[in-house]
PDB file of C-alpha atoms and ligand atoms in Angstrom:
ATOM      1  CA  UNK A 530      31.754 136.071  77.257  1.00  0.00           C
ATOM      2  CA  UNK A 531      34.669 134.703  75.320  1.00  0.00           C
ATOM      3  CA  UNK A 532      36.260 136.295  72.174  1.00  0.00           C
ATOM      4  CA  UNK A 533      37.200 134.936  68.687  1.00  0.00           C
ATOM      5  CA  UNK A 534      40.128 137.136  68.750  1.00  0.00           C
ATOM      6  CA  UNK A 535      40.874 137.150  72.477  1.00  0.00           C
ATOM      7  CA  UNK A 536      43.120 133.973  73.829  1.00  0.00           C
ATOM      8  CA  UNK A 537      40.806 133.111  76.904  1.00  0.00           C
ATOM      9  CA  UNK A 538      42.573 130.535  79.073  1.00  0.00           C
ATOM     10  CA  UNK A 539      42.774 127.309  77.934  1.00  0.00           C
ATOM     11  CA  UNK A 540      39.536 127.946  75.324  1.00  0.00           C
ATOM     12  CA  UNK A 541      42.119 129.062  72.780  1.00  0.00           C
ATOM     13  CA  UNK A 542      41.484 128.659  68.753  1.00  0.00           C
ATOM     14  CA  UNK A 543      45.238 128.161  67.961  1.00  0.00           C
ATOM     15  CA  UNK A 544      44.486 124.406  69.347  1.00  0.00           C
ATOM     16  CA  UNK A 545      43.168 123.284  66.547  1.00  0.00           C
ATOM     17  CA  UNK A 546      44.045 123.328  63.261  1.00  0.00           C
ATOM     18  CA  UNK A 547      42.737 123.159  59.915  1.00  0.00           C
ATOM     19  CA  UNK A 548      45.595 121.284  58.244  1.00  0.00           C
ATOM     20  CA  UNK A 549      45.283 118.038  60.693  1.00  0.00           C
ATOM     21  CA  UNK A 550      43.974 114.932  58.806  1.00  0.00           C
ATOM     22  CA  UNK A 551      41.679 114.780  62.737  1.00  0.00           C
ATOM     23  CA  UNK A 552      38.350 116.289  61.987  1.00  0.00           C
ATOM     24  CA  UNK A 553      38.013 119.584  63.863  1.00  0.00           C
ATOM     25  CA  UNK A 554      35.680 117.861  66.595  1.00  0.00           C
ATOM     26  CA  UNK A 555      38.039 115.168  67.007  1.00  0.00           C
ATOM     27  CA  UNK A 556      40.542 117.899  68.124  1.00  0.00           C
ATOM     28  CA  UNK A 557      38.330 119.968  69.837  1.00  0.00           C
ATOM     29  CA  UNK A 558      36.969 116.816  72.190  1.00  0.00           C
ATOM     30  CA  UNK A 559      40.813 115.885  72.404  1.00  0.00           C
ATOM     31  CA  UNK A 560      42.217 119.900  73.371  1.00  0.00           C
ATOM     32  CA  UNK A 561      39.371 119.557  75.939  1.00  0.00           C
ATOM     33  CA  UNK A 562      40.196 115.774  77.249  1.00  0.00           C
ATOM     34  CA  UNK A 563      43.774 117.127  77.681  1.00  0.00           C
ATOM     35  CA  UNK A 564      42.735 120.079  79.681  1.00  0.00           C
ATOM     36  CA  UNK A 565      40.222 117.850  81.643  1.00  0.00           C
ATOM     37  CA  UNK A 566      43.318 115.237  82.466  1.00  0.00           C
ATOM     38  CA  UNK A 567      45.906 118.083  82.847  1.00  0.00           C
ATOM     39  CA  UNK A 568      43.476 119.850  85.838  1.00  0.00           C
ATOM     40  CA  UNK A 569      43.760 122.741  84.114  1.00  0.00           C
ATOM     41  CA  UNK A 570      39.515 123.340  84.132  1.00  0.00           C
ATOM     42  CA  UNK A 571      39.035 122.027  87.909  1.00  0.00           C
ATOM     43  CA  UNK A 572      38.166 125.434  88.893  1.00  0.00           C
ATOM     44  CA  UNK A 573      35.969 125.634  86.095  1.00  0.00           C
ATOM     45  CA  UNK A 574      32.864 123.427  87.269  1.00  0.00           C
ATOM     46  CA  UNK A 575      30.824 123.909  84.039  1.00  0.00           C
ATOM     47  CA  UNK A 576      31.770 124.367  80.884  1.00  0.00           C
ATOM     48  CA  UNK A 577      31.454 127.968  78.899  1.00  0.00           C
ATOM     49  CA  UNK A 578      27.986 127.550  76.115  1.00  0.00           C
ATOM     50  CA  UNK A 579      27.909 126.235  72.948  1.00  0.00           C
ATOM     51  CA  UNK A 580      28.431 129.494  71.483  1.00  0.00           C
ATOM     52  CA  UNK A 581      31.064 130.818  74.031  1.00  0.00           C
ATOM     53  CA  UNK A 582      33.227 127.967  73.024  1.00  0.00           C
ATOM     54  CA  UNK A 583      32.351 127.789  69.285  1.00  0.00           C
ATOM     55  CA  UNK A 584      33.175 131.278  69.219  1.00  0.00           C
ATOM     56  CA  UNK A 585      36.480 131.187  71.123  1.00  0.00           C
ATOM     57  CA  UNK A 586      37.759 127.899  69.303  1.00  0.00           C
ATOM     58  CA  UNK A 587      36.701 129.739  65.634  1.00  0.00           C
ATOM     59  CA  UNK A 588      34.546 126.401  64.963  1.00  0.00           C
ATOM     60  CA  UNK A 589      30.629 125.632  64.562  1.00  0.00           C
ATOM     61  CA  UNK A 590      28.317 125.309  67.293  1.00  0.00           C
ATOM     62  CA  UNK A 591      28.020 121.688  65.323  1.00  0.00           C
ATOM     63  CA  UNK A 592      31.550 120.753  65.907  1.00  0.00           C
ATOM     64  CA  UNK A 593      31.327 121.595  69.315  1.00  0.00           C
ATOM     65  CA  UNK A 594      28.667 119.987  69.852  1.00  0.00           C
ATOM     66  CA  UNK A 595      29.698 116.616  68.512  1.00  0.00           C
ATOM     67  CA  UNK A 596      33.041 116.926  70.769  1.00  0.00           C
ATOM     68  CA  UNK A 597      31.176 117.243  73.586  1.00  0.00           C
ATOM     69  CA  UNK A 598      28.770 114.411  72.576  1.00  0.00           C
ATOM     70  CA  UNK A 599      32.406 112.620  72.571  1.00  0.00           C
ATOM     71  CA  UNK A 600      33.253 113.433  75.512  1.00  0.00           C
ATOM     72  CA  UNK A 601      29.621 112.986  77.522  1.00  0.00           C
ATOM     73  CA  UNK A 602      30.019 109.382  75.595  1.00  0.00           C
ATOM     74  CA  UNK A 603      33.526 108.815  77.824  1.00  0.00           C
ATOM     75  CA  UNK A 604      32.048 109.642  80.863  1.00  0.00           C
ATOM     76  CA  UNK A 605      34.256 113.092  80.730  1.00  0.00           C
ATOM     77  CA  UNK A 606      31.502 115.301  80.950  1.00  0.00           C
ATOM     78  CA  UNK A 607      27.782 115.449  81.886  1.00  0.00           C
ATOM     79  CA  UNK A 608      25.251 117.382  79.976  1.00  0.00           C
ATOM     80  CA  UNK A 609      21.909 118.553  81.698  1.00  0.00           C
ATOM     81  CA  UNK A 610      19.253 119.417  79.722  1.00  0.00           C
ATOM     82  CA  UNK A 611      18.888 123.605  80.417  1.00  0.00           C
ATOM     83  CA  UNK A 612      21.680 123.511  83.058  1.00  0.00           C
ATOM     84  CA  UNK A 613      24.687 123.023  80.797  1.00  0.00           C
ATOM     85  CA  UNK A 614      27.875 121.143  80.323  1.00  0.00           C
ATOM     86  CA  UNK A 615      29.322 119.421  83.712  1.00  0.00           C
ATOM     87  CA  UNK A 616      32.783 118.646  84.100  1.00  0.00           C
ATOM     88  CA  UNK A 617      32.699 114.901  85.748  1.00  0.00           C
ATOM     89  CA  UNK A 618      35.103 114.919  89.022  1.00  0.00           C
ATOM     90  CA  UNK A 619      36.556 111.776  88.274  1.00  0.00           C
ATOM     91  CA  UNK A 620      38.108 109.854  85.042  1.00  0.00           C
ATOM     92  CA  UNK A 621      35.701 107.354  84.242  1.00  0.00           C
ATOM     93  CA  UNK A 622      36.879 104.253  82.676  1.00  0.00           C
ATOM     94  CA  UNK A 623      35.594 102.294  79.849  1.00  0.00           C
ATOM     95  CA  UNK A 624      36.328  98.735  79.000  1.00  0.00           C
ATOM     96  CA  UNK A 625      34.934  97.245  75.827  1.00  0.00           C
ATOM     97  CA  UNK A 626      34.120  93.610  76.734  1.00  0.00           C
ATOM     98  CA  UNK A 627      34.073  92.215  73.347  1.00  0.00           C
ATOM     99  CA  UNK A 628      37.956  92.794  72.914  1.00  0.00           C
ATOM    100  CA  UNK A 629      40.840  91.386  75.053  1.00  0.00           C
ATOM    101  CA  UNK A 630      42.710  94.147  76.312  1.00  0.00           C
ATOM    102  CA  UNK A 631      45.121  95.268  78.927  1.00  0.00           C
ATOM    103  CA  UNK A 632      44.418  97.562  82.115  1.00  0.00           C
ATOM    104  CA  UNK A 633      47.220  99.796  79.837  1.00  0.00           C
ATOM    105  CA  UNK A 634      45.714  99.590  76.768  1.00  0.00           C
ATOM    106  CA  UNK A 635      42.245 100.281  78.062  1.00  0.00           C
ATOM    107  CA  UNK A 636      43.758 103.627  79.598  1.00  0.00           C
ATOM    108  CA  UNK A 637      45.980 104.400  76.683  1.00  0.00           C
ATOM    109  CA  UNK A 638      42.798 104.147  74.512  1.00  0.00           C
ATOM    110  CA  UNK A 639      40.825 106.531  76.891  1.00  0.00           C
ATOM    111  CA  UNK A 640      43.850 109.119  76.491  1.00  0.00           C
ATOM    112  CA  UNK A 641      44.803 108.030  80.282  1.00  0.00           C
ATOM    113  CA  UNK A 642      48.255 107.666  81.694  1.00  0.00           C
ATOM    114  CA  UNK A 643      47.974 103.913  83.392  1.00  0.00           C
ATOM    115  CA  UNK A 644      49.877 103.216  86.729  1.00  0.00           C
ATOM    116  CA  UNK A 645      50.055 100.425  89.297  1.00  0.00           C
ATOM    117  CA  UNK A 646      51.516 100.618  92.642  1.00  0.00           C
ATOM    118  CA  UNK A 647      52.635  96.878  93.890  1.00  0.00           C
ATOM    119  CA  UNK A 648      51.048  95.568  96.413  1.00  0.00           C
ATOM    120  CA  UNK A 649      52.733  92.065  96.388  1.00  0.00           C
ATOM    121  CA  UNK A 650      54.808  90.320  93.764  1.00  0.00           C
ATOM    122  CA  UNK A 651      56.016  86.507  94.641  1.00  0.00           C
ATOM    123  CA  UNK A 652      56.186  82.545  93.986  1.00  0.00           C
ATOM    124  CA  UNK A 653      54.055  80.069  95.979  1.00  0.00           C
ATOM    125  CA  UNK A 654      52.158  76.968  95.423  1.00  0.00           C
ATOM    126  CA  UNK A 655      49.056  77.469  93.343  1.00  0.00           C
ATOM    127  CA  UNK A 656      45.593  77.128  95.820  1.00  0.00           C
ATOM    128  CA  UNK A 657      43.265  74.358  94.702  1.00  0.00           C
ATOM    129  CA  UNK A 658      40.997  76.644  93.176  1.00  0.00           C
ATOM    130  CA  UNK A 659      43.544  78.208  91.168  1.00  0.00           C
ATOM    131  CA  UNK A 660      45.199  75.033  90.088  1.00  0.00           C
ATOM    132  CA  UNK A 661      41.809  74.439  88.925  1.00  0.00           C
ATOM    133  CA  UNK A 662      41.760  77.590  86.991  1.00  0.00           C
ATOM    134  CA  UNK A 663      44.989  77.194  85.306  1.00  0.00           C
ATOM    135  CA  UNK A 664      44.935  73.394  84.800  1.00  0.00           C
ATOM    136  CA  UNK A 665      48.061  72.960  86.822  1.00  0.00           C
ATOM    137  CA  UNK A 666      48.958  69.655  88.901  1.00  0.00           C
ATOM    138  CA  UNK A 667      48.450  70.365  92.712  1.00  0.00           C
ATOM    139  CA  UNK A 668      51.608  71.470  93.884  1.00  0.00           C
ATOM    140  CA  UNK A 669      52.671  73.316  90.582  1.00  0.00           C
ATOM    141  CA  UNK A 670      54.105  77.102  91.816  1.00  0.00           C
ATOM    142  CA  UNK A 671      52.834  80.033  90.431  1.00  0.00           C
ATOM    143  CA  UNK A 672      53.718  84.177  90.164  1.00  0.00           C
ATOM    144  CA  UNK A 673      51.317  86.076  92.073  1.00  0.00           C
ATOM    145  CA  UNK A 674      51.345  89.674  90.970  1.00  0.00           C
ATOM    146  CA  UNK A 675      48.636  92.022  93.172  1.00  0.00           C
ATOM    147  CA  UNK A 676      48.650  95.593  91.999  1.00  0.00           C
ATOM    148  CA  UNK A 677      46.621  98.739  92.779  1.00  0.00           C
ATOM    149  CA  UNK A 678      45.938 100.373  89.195  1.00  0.00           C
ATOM    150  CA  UNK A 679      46.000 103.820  88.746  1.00  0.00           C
ATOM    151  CA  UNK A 680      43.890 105.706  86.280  1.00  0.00           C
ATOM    152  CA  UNK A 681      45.836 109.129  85.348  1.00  0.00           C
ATOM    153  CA  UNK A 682      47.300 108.762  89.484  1.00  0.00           C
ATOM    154  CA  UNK A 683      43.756 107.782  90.447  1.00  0.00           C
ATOM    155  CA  UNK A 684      43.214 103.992  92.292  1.00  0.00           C
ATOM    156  CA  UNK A 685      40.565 102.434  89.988  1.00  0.00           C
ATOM    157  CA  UNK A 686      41.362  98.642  90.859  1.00  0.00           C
ATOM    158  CA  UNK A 687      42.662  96.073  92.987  1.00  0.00           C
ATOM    159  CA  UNK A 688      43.780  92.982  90.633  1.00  0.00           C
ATOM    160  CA  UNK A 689      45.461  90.194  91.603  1.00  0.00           C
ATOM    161  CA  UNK A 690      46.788  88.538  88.838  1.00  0.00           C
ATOM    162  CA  UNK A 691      48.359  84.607  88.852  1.00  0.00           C
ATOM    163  CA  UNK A 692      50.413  83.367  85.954  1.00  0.00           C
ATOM    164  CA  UNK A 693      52.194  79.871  86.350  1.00  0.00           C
ATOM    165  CA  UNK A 694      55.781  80.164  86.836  1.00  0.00           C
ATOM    166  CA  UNK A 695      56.170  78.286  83.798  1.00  0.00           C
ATOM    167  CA  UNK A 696      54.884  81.283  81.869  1.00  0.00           C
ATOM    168  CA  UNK A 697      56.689  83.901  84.354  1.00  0.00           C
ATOM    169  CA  UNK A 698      59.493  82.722  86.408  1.00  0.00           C
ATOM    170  CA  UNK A 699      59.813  86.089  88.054  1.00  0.00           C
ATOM    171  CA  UNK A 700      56.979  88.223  89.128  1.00  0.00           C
ATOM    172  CA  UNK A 701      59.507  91.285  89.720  1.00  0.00           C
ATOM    173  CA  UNK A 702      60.431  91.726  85.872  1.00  0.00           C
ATOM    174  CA  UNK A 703      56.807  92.766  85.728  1.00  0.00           C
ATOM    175  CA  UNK A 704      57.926  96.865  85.499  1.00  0.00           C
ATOM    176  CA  UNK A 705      54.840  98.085  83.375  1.00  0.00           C
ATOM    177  CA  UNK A 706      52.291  95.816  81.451  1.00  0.00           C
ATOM    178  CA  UNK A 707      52.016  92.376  82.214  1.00  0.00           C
ATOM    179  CA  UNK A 708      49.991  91.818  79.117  1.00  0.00           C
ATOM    180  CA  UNK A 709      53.599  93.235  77.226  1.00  0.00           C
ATOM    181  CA  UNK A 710      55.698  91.031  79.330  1.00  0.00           C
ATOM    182  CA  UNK A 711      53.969  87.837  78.215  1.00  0.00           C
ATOM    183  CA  UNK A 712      54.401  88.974  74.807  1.00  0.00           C
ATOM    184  CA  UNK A 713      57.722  89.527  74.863  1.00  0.00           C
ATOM    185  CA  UNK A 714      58.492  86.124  76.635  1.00  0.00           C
ATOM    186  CA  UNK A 715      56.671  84.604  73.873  1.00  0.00           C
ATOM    187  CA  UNK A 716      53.202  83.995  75.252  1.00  0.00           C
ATOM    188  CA  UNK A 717      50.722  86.538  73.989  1.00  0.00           C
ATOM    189  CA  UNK A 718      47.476  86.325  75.719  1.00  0.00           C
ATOM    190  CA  UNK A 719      44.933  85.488  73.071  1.00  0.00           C
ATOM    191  CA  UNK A 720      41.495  85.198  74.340  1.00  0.00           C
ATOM    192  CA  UNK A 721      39.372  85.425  78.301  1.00  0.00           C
ATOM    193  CA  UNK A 722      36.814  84.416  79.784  1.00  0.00           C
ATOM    194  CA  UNK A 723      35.414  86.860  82.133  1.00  0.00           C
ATOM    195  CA  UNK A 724      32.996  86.816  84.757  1.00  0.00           C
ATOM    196  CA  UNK A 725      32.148  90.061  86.648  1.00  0.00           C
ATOM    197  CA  UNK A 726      29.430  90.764  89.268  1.00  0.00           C
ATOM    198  CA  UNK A 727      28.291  93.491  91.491  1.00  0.00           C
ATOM    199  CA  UNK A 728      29.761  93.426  94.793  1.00  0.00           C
ATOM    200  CA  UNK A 729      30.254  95.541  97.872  1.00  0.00           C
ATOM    201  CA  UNK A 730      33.567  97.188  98.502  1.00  0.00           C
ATOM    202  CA  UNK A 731      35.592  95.084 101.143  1.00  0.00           C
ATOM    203  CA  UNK A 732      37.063  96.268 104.138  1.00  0.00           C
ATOM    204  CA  UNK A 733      40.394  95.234 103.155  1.00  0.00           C
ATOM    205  CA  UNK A 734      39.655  96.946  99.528  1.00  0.00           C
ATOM    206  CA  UNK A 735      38.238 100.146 100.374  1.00  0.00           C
ATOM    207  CA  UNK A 736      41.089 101.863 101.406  1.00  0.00           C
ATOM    208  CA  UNK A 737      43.360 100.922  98.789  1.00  0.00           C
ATOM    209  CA  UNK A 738      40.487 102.335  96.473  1.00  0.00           C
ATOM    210  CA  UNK A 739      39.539 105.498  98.305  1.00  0.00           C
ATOM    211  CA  UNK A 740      36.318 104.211  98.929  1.00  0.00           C
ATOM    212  CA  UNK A 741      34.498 102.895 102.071  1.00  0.00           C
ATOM    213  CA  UNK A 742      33.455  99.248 102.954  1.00  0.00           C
ATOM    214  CA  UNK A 743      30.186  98.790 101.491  1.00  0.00           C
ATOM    215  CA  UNK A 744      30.899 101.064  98.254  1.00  0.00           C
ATOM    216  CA  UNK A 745      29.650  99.771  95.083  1.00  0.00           C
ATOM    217  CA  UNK A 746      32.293  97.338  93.538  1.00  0.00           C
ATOM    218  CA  UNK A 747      32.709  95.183  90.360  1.00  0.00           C
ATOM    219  CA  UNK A 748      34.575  92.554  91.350  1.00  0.00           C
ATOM    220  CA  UNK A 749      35.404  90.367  87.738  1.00  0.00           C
ATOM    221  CA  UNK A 750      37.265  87.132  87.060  1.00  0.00           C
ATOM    222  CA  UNK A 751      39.169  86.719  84.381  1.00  0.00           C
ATOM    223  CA  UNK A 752      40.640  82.930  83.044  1.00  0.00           C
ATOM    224  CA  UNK A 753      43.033  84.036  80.383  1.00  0.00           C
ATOM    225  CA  UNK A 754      44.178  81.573  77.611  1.00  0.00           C
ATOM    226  CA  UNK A 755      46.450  81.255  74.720  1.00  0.00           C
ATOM    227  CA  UNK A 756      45.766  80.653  71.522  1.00  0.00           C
ATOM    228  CA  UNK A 757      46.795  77.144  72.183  1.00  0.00           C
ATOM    229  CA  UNK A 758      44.211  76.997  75.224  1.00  0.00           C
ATOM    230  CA  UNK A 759      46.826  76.846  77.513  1.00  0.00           C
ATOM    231  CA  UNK A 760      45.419  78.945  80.642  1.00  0.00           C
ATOM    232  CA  UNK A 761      48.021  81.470  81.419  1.00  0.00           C
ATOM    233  CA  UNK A 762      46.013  83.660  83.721  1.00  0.00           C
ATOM    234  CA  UNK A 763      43.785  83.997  86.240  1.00  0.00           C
ATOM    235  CA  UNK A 764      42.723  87.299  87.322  1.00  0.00           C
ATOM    236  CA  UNK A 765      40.644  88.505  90.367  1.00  0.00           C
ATOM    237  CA  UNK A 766      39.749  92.027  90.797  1.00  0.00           C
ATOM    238  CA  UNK A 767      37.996  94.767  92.576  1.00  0.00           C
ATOM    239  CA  UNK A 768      37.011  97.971  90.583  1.00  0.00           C
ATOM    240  CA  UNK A 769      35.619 100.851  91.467  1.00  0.00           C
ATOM    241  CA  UNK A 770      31.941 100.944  90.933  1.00  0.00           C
ATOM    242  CA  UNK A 771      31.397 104.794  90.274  1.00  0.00           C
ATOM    243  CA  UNK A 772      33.826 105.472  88.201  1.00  0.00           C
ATOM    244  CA  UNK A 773      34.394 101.960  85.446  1.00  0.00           C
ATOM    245  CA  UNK A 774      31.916 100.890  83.281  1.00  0.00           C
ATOM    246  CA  UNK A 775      31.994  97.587  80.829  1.00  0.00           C
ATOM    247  CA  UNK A 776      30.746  98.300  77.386  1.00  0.00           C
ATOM    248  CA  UNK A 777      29.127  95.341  75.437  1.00  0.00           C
ATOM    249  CA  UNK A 778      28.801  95.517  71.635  1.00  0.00           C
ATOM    250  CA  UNK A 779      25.662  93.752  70.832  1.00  0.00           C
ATOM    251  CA  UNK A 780      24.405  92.627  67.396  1.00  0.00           C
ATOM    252  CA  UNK A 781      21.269  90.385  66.584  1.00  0.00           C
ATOM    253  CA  UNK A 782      21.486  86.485  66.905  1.00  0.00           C
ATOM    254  CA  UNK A 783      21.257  85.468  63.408  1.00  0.00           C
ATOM    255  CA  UNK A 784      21.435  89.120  61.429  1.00  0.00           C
ATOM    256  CA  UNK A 785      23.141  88.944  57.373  1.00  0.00           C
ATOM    257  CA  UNK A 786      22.443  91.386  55.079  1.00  0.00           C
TER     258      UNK A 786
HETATM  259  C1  16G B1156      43.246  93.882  82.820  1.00  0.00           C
HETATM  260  C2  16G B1156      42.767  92.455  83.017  1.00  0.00           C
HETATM  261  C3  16G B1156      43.750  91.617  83.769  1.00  0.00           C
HETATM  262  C4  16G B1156      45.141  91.736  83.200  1.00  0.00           C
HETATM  263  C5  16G B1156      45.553  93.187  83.098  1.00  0.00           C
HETATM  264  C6  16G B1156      46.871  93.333  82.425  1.00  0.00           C
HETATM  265  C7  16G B1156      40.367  92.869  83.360  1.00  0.00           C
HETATM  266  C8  16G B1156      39.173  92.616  84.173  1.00  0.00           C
HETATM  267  N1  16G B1156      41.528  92.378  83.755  1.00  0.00           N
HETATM  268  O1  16G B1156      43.188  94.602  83.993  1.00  0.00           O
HETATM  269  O2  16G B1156      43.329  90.278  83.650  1.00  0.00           O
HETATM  270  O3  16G B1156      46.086  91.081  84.029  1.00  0.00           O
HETATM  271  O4  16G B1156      44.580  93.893  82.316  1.00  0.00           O
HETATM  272  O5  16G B1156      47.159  94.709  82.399  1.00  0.00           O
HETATM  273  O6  16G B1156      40.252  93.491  82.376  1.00  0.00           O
HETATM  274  P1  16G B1156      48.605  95.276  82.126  1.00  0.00           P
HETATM  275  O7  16G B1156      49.104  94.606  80.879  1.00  0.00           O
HETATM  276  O8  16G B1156      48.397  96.738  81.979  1.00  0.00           O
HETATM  277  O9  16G B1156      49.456  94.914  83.312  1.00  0.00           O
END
């Protein structure tokens, strides 16, 4: 049983607070991401009961309800019906395909520290199929950046990403985001088109994704363009099946008010 007036662990009430402009849920669901990310509830399993918690953060059994709602919605936490709240082993992932983003700003956005460990970074002649991709004329060179990206230290994806040299003369000065890079050389990446399917893991993938061959996989393909049309990338990748999901917004063909 956990105390109002007793600091219990992490499942303390100073927090949150009431002066934030966050709404007290907001802060809850965050104080409890943090703790999730930080490994500070591994031993923990399942979280305390609606009550416990409400009691020992000082809020409503509403507000923490609707943080964990939050965080069940991320993928954070599982909730069985009678059992309780589940702490999910994993980060899980979430990309919203109606919005081009980054690997960094997908995991920035999830309250995720993104990483990438290289796995090759150089210049060669572009392959037919991804002249064909990149409208370049055969023979035209290209950077060839492959990268295993990490998920708060955690291997999520395999991604090998080709820009023409024209666009990035030097694969190396790729520290962080590539996505940042090409904006600061001048070449924002506008818009995608993507293409994923369900795959199973391959040999050569699986243990760069602590996974074995024949996991479930995403692989996606992504054509990148700029606002011009220009194709500036073309992206192929392996992600791990358990723990990213794709989120499509959906509205109805046709809908006005
Ligand atoms: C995403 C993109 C990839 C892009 C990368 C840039 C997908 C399927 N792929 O992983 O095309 O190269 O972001 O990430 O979403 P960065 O800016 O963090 O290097």
């Amino acid at each position: 049983m956990f105390s109002q007036d007793t600091h219990v662990g992490p499942f303390d009430k100073s927090a949150l607070s009431s002066d934030s402009p966050l709404p007290l849920y907001l802060q809850l669901a965050r104080h409890l991401r943090r703790l999730m990310q930080g490994g500070q509830l591994d031993a923990v399993g399942a979280l305390p009961g609606e009550r416990d918690l409400a009691e020992s953060f000082g809020v409503s059994r509403v507000t923490v309800r609707k943080a964990l709602h939050e965080l069940t919605n991320e993928g954070l936490l599982s909730q069985r019906q009678g059992a309780g709240t589940f702490i999910n082993p994993a980060p899980h992932v979430e990309q919203r395909l109606s919005t081009l983003t980054s690997f960094t700003d997908d995991m920035v956005s999830r309250g995720l520290t993104a990483g990438s460990s290289w796995l090759e970074h150089t210049i060669s002649a572009a392959t037919p199929e991804e002249a064909l991709a990149l409208d370049l004329s055969p023979g035209a060179t290209v950077s060839r950046l492959r990268r295993q990206r990490l998920a708060d230290g955690i291997p999520v994806a395999i991604e090998l990403a080709i820009v023409p040299t024209r666009f990035l003369p030097d694969p190396t000065e790729v520290q962080g985001s590539l996505y940042e890079k090409l904006r600061v050389l001048g070449y924002p990446p506008f818009r995608a088109l993507q293409r994923l399917r369900a795959v199973k893991m391959p040999a050569d993938v699986a243990p760069l994704l602590d996974a074995r061959e024949g996991d479930a996989a995403l692989y996606i393909e992504r054509r990148t363009l700029l606002e011009n049309g220009c194709p500036i990338e073309f992206v192929r990748s392996h992600y791990r099946g358990d723990i990213y999901d794709f989120l499509v917004e959906l509205s109805l063909a046709g809908w006005s008010r």
